[in-house]
PDB file of C-alpha atoms in Angstrom:
ATOM      1  CA  MET A   1       0.000   0.000   0.000  1.00 52.00           C
ATOM      2  CA  GLY A   2       1.584   3.287  -1.158  1.00 53.00           C
ATOM      3  CA  ALA A   3       1.625   6.616   0.625  1.00 53.00           C
ATOM      4  CA  ALA A   4      -1.340   8.951   0.104  1.00 50.00           C
ATOM      5  CA  PRO A   5      -0.698  11.630  -2.510  1.00 48.00           C
ATOM      6  CA  HIS A   6       0.340  14.987  -1.165  1.00 43.00           C
ATOM      7  CA  PRO A   7      -2.552  17.522  -1.201  1.00 43.00           C
ATOM      8  CA  TYR A   8      -0.492  19.853  -3.399  1.00 40.00           C
ATOM      9  CA  ALA A   9       0.296  17.113  -5.919  1.00 42.00           C
ATOM     10  CA  ALA A  10      -2.547  18.199  -8.216  1.00 43.00           C
ATOM     11  CA  CYS A  11      -0.869  21.571  -8.662  1.00 41.00           C
ATOM     12  CA  HIS A  12       1.739  21.355 -11.400  1.00 42.00           C
ATOM     13  CA  CYS A  13       3.870  24.051  -9.839  1.00 41.00           C
ATOM     14  CA  THR A  14       6.703  23.911  -7.352  1.00 42.00           C
ATOM     15  CA  SER A  15       5.149  26.249  -4.783  1.00 41.00           C
ATOM     16  CA  ARG A  16       2.871  25.238  -1.933  1.00 44.00           C
ATOM     17  CA  VAL A  17      -0.336  26.645  -3.402  1.00 43.00           C
ATOM     18  CA  PRO A  18      -3.454  24.525  -2.725  1.00 45.00           C
ATOM     19  CA  PHE A  19      -4.668  22.658  -5.817  1.00 45.00           C
ATOM     20  CA  TYR A  20      -8.224  23.952  -5.431  1.00 45.00           C
ATOM     21  CA  LEU A  21      -7.288  27.564  -6.224  1.00 45.00           C
ATOM     22  CA  SER A  22      -7.727  28.753  -9.782  1.00 45.00           C
ATOM     23  CA  GLN A  23      -4.622  29.088 -11.944  1.00 48.00           C
ATOM     24  CA  ALA A  24      -4.934  32.914 -11.778  1.00 46.00           C
ATOM     25  CA  LYS A  25      -5.105  32.859  -7.970  1.00 45.00           C
ATOM     26  CA  GLN A  26      -2.126  30.476  -7.853  1.00 45.00           C
ATOM     27  CA  HIS A  27      -0.141  32.876 -10.052  1.00 44.00           C
ATOM     28  CA  ASP A  28      -1.004  35.821  -7.774  1.00 45.00           C
ATOM     29  CA  ILE A  29       0.073  33.908  -4.676  1.00 44.00           C
ATOM     30  CA  ILE A  30       3.323  32.734  -6.293  1.00 41.00           C
ATOM     31  CA  LYS A  31       4.061  36.294  -7.448  1.00 43.00           C
ATOM     32  CA  ALA A  32       3.395  37.671  -3.955  1.00 42.00           C
ATOM     33  CA  LYS A  33       5.722  35.083  -2.419  1.00 40.00           C
ATOM     34  CA  GLN A  34       8.521  36.141  -4.780  1.00 42.00           C
ATOM     35  CA  ILE A  35       8.653  39.564  -3.126  1.00 43.00           C
ATOM     36  CA  LYS A  36      10.952  38.956  -0.178  1.00 45.00           C
ATOM     37  CA  ALA A  37      10.772  40.661   3.203  1.00 45.00           C
ATOM     38  CA  GLY A  38      12.195  44.171   2.973  1.00 47.00           C
ATOM     39  CA  GLU A  39      11.561  44.411  -0.770  1.00 48.00           C
ATOM     40  CA  PHE A  40       8.788  46.439  -2.340  1.00 52.00           C
ATOM     41  CA  GLU A  41       6.787  45.938  -5.487  1.00 62.00           C
ATOM     42  CA  SER A  42       7.466  48.942  -7.708  1.00 77.00           C
ATOM     43  CA  MET A  43       4.926  51.468  -8.904  1.00 88.00           C
ATOM     44  CA  ASP A  44       4.328  51.685 -12.639  1.00 91.00           C
ATOM     45  CA  ASP A  45       6.646  53.887 -14.734  1.00 94.00           C
ATOM     46  CA  PHE A  46       4.029  56.572 -15.419  1.00 95.00           C
ATOM     47  CA  THR A  47       3.277  57.017 -11.703  1.00 94.00           C
ATOM     48  CA  LYS A  48       6.961  56.985 -10.805  1.00 96.00           C
ATOM     49  CA  LYS A  49       7.792  59.706 -13.356  1.00 96.00           C
ATOM     50  CA  ARG A  50       4.833  61.792 -12.156  1.00 96.00           C
ATOM     51  CA  ILE A  51       5.958  61.462  -8.516  1.00 97.00           C
ATOM     52  CA  GLN A  52       9.556  62.332  -9.468  1.00 97.00           C
ATOM     53  CA  LYS A  53       8.351  65.475 -11.249  1.00 97.00           C
ATOM     54  CA  ILE A  54       6.221  66.522  -8.248  1.00 97.00           C
ATOM     55  CA  MET A  55       9.023  65.810  -5.775  1.00 97.00           C
ATOM     56  CA  ASP A  56      11.719  67.492  -7.889  1.00 97.00           C
ATOM     57  CA  HIS A  57       9.610  70.660  -8.023  1.00 97.00           C
ATOM     58  CA  TYR A  58       8.831  70.435  -4.301  1.00 97.00           C
ATOM     59  CA  THR A  59      12.445  69.879  -3.196  1.00 96.00           C
ATOM     60  CA  GLU A  60      13.751  72.720  -5.388  1.00 95.00           C
ATOM     61  CA  ASN A  61      11.359  75.191  -3.775  1.00 94.00           C
ATOM     62  CA  ALA A  62      11.003  73.867  -0.198  1.00 93.00           C
ATOM     63  CA  VAL A  63      14.009  75.623   1.324  1.00 93.00           C
ATOM     64  CA  PRO A  64      14.395  79.420   1.301  1.00 93.00           C
ATOM     65  CA  GLU A  65      17.419  80.606  -0.665  1.00 93.00           C
ATOM     66  CA  HIS A  66      19.173  82.145   2.364  1.00 94.00           C
ATOM     67  CA  VAL A  67      19.384  78.779   4.220  1.00 91.00           C
ATOM     68  CA  LYS A  68      20.209  76.430   1.320  1.00 90.00           C
ATOM     69  CA  SER A  69      23.832  76.262   2.456  1.00 89.00           C
ATOM     70  CA  GLN A  70      22.634  74.811   5.796  1.00 90.00           C
ATOM     71  CA  MET A  71      19.617  72.715   4.841  1.00 92.00           C
ATOM     72  CA  LYS A  72      18.298  70.671   1.917  1.00 95.00           C
ATOM     73  CA  ILE A  73      15.154  68.681   1.234  1.00 96.00           C
ATOM     74  CA  SER A  74      15.443  65.493  -0.816  1.00 97.00           C
ATOM     75  CA  TYR A  75      13.546  62.265  -1.400  1.00 98.00           C
ATOM     76  CA  LYS A  76      14.040  58.605  -2.220  1.00 97.00           C
ATOM     77  CA  ILE A  77      11.729  56.282  -4.099  1.00 97.00           C
ATOM     78  CA  ARG A  78      11.885  52.600  -3.267  1.00 95.00           C
ATOM     79  CA  GLY A  79       9.164  50.398  -4.681  1.00 94.00           C
ATOM     80  CA  ASN A  80       5.837  52.015  -3.783  1.00 95.00           C
ATOM     81  CA  HIS A  81       7.376  54.121  -1.018  1.00 97.00           C
ATOM     82  CA  VAL A  82       8.454  57.756  -1.307  1.00 98.00           C
ATOM     83  CA  THR A  83      10.520  59.015   1.625  1.00 98.00           C
ATOM     84  CA  LEU A  84      10.821  62.759   2.210  1.00 98.00           C
ATOM     85  CA  ILE A  85      14.197  63.646   3.753  1.00 97.00           C
ATOM     86  CA  GLU A  86      15.551  66.729   5.475  1.00 96.00           C
ATOM     87  CA  GLU A  87      19.322  67.137   5.204  1.00 95.00           C
ATOM     88  CA  ARG A  88      21.366  69.346   7.492  1.00 93.00           C
ATOM     89  CA  GLN A  89      25.056  70.015   7.585  1.00 87.00           C
ATOM     90  CA  ALA A  90      26.758  68.086  10.374  1.00 87.00           C
ATOM     91  CA  PHE A  91      28.340  70.073  13.204  1.00 86.00           C
ATOM     92  CA  GLN A  92      31.893  71.144  12.287  1.00 82.00           C
ATOM     93  CA  SER A  93      31.898  68.916   9.210  1.00 85.00           C
ATOM     94  CA  ASP A  94      31.381  69.048   5.472  1.00 85.00           C
ATOM     95  CA  LYS A  95      29.091  66.020   5.669  1.00 91.00           C
ATOM     96  CA  TRP A  96      25.303  66.164   5.516  1.00 92.00           C
ATOM     97  CA  VAL A  97      23.051  64.309   7.952  1.00 94.00           C
ATOM     98  CA  GLN A  98      19.826  62.856   6.550  1.00 94.00           C
ATOM     99  CA  LEU A  99      16.705  62.933   8.726  1.00 94.00           C
ATOM    100  CA  PRO A 100      13.618  61.170   7.350  1.00 96.00           C
ATOM    101  CA  VAL A 101      10.581  63.445   7.653  1.00 96.00           C
ATOM    102  CA  ALA A 102       7.724  61.308   6.328  1.00 97.00           C
ATOM    103  CA  GLN A 103       7.053  58.369   4.102  1.00 98.00           C
ATOM    104  CA  PHE A 104       4.276  58.074   1.549  1.00 98.00           C
ATOM    105  CA  ARG A 105       3.174  54.561   0.630  1.00 97.00           C
ATOM    106  CA  MET A 106       0.915  53.616  -2.227  1.00 95.00           C
ATOM    107  CA  ASP A 107      -1.351  50.870  -0.981  1.00 92.00           C
ATOM    108  CA  GLU A 108      -4.231  49.673  -3.153  1.00 90.00           C
ATOM    109  CA  LYS A 109      -4.136  52.840  -5.308  1.00 91.00           C
ATOM    110  CA  VAL A 110      -4.228  55.269  -2.364  1.00 96.00           C
ATOM    111  CA  TRP A 111      -1.377  57.099  -0.659  1.00 97.00           C
ATOM    112  CA  LYS A 112      -0.909  56.661   3.082  1.00 98.00           C
ATOM    113  CA  VAL A 113       1.407  58.766   5.253  1.00 98.00           C
ATOM    114  CA  TYR A 114       3.829  57.312   7.824  1.00 98.00           C
ATOM    115  CA  TRP A 115       6.156  58.753  10.485  1.00 96.00           C
ATOM    116  CA  GLN A 116       9.422  57.246  11.733  1.00 95.00           C
ATOM    117  CA  ASP A 117      10.179  56.570  15.391  1.00 94.00           C
ATOM    118  CA  SER A 118      13.600  56.859  17.061  1.00 93.00           C
ATOM    119  CA  LYS A 119      14.332  53.186  16.285  1.00 96.00           C
ATOM    120  CA  GLY A 120      13.793  53.691  12.549  1.00 95.00           C
ATOM    121  CA  LYS A 121      10.401  51.944  12.407  1.00 97.00           C
ATOM    122  CA  TRP A 122       7.670  53.517  10.278  1.00 97.00           C
ATOM    123  CA  HIS A 123       4.138  53.958  11.656  1.00 97.00           C
ATOM    124  CA  TYR A 124       0.937  54.691   9.775  1.00 97.00           C
ATOM    125  CA  ILE A 125      -0.715  58.006  10.726  1.00 96.00           C
ATOM    126  CA  ASP A 126      -4.356  57.058  10.994  1.00 94.00           C
ATOM    127  CA  ASP A 127      -5.692  60.597  11.339  1.00 94.00           C
ATOM    128  CA  ILE A 128      -4.451  61.442   7.828  1.00 97.00           C
ATOM    129  CA  ASP A 129      -6.981  59.813   5.535  1.00 97.00           C
ATOM    130  CA  PRO A 130      -5.586  57.756   2.643  1.00 98.00           C
ATOM    131  CA  ASN A 131      -5.951  59.662  -0.611  1.00 97.00           C
ATOM    132  CA  GLU A 132      -5.543  58.806  -4.291  1.00 96.00           C
ATOM    133  CA  ASP A 133      -3.888  62.195  -4.844  1.00 97.00           C
ATOM    134  CA  PHE A 134      -0.207  62.200  -3.880  1.00 97.00           C
ATOM    135  CA  GLU A 135      -0.024  66.012  -3.931  1.00 97.00           C
ATOM    136  CA  THR A 136      -2.770  66.258  -1.286  1.00 97.00           C
ATOM    137  CA  GLN A 137      -0.723  64.047   1.040  1.00 98.00           C
ATOM    138  CA  LEU A 138       2.465  66.022   0.327  1.00 97.00           C
ATOM    139  CA  LYS A 139       0.642  69.267   1.146  1.00 97.00           C
ATOM    140  CA  ILE A 140      -0.503  67.864   4.511  1.00 96.00           C
ATOM    141  CA  VAL A 141       3.090  66.940   5.378  1.00 97.00           C
ATOM    142  CA  ASP A 142       4.412  70.274   4.112  1.00 95.00           C
ATOM    143  CA  GLU A 143       1.964  72.138   6.345  1.00 94.00           C
ATOM    144  CA  GLY A 144       3.245  70.132   9.320  1.00 89.00           C
ATOM    145  CA  HIS A 145       0.101  68.336  10.489  1.00 88.00           C
ATOM    146  CA  ASN A 146       0.082  69.868  13.979  1.00 83.00           C
ATOM    147  CA  GLY A 147       3.874  69.958  14.254  1.00 85.00           C
ATOM    148  CA  MET A 148       4.343  66.278  13.556  1.00 87.00           C
ATOM    149  CA  PHE A 149       6.812  66.633  10.674  1.00 90.00           C
ATOM    150  CA  TRP A 150       8.749  69.847  10.928  1.00 78.00           C
ATOM    151  CA  GLY A 151      10.404  70.365  14.331  1.00 65.00           C
TER     152      GLY A 151
END
């Protein structure tokens, strides 16, 4: 008497996706598993270029001319995350120190805003409603949201 067939044996794929899921569902699950911890699925090229254009314009105009030698605003895009960064010149040094201000994350076609704690962990700000419009979220952060972002 042979061993009972494995429940995943009906699936002709190497992943552990139950055989009773449709092929499309299996593909979605396999694709999701391919994104490892710490990695992010990227936004589409059109959205990325639009965000870069918005952020380039914002960062060029965010700091008054008379303090640009002491402070800069920059950003980084990683997957579906856009991190707004304040840079200040280090004390008695030519180096610049980067301080994350906020992070915008696209999640199911809406942008959510996060803040970073002293241990580097990001937390969702639940009193800023998710919004499909990135510029609306950027404006909320720019205005400070009750002093949360700009010291």
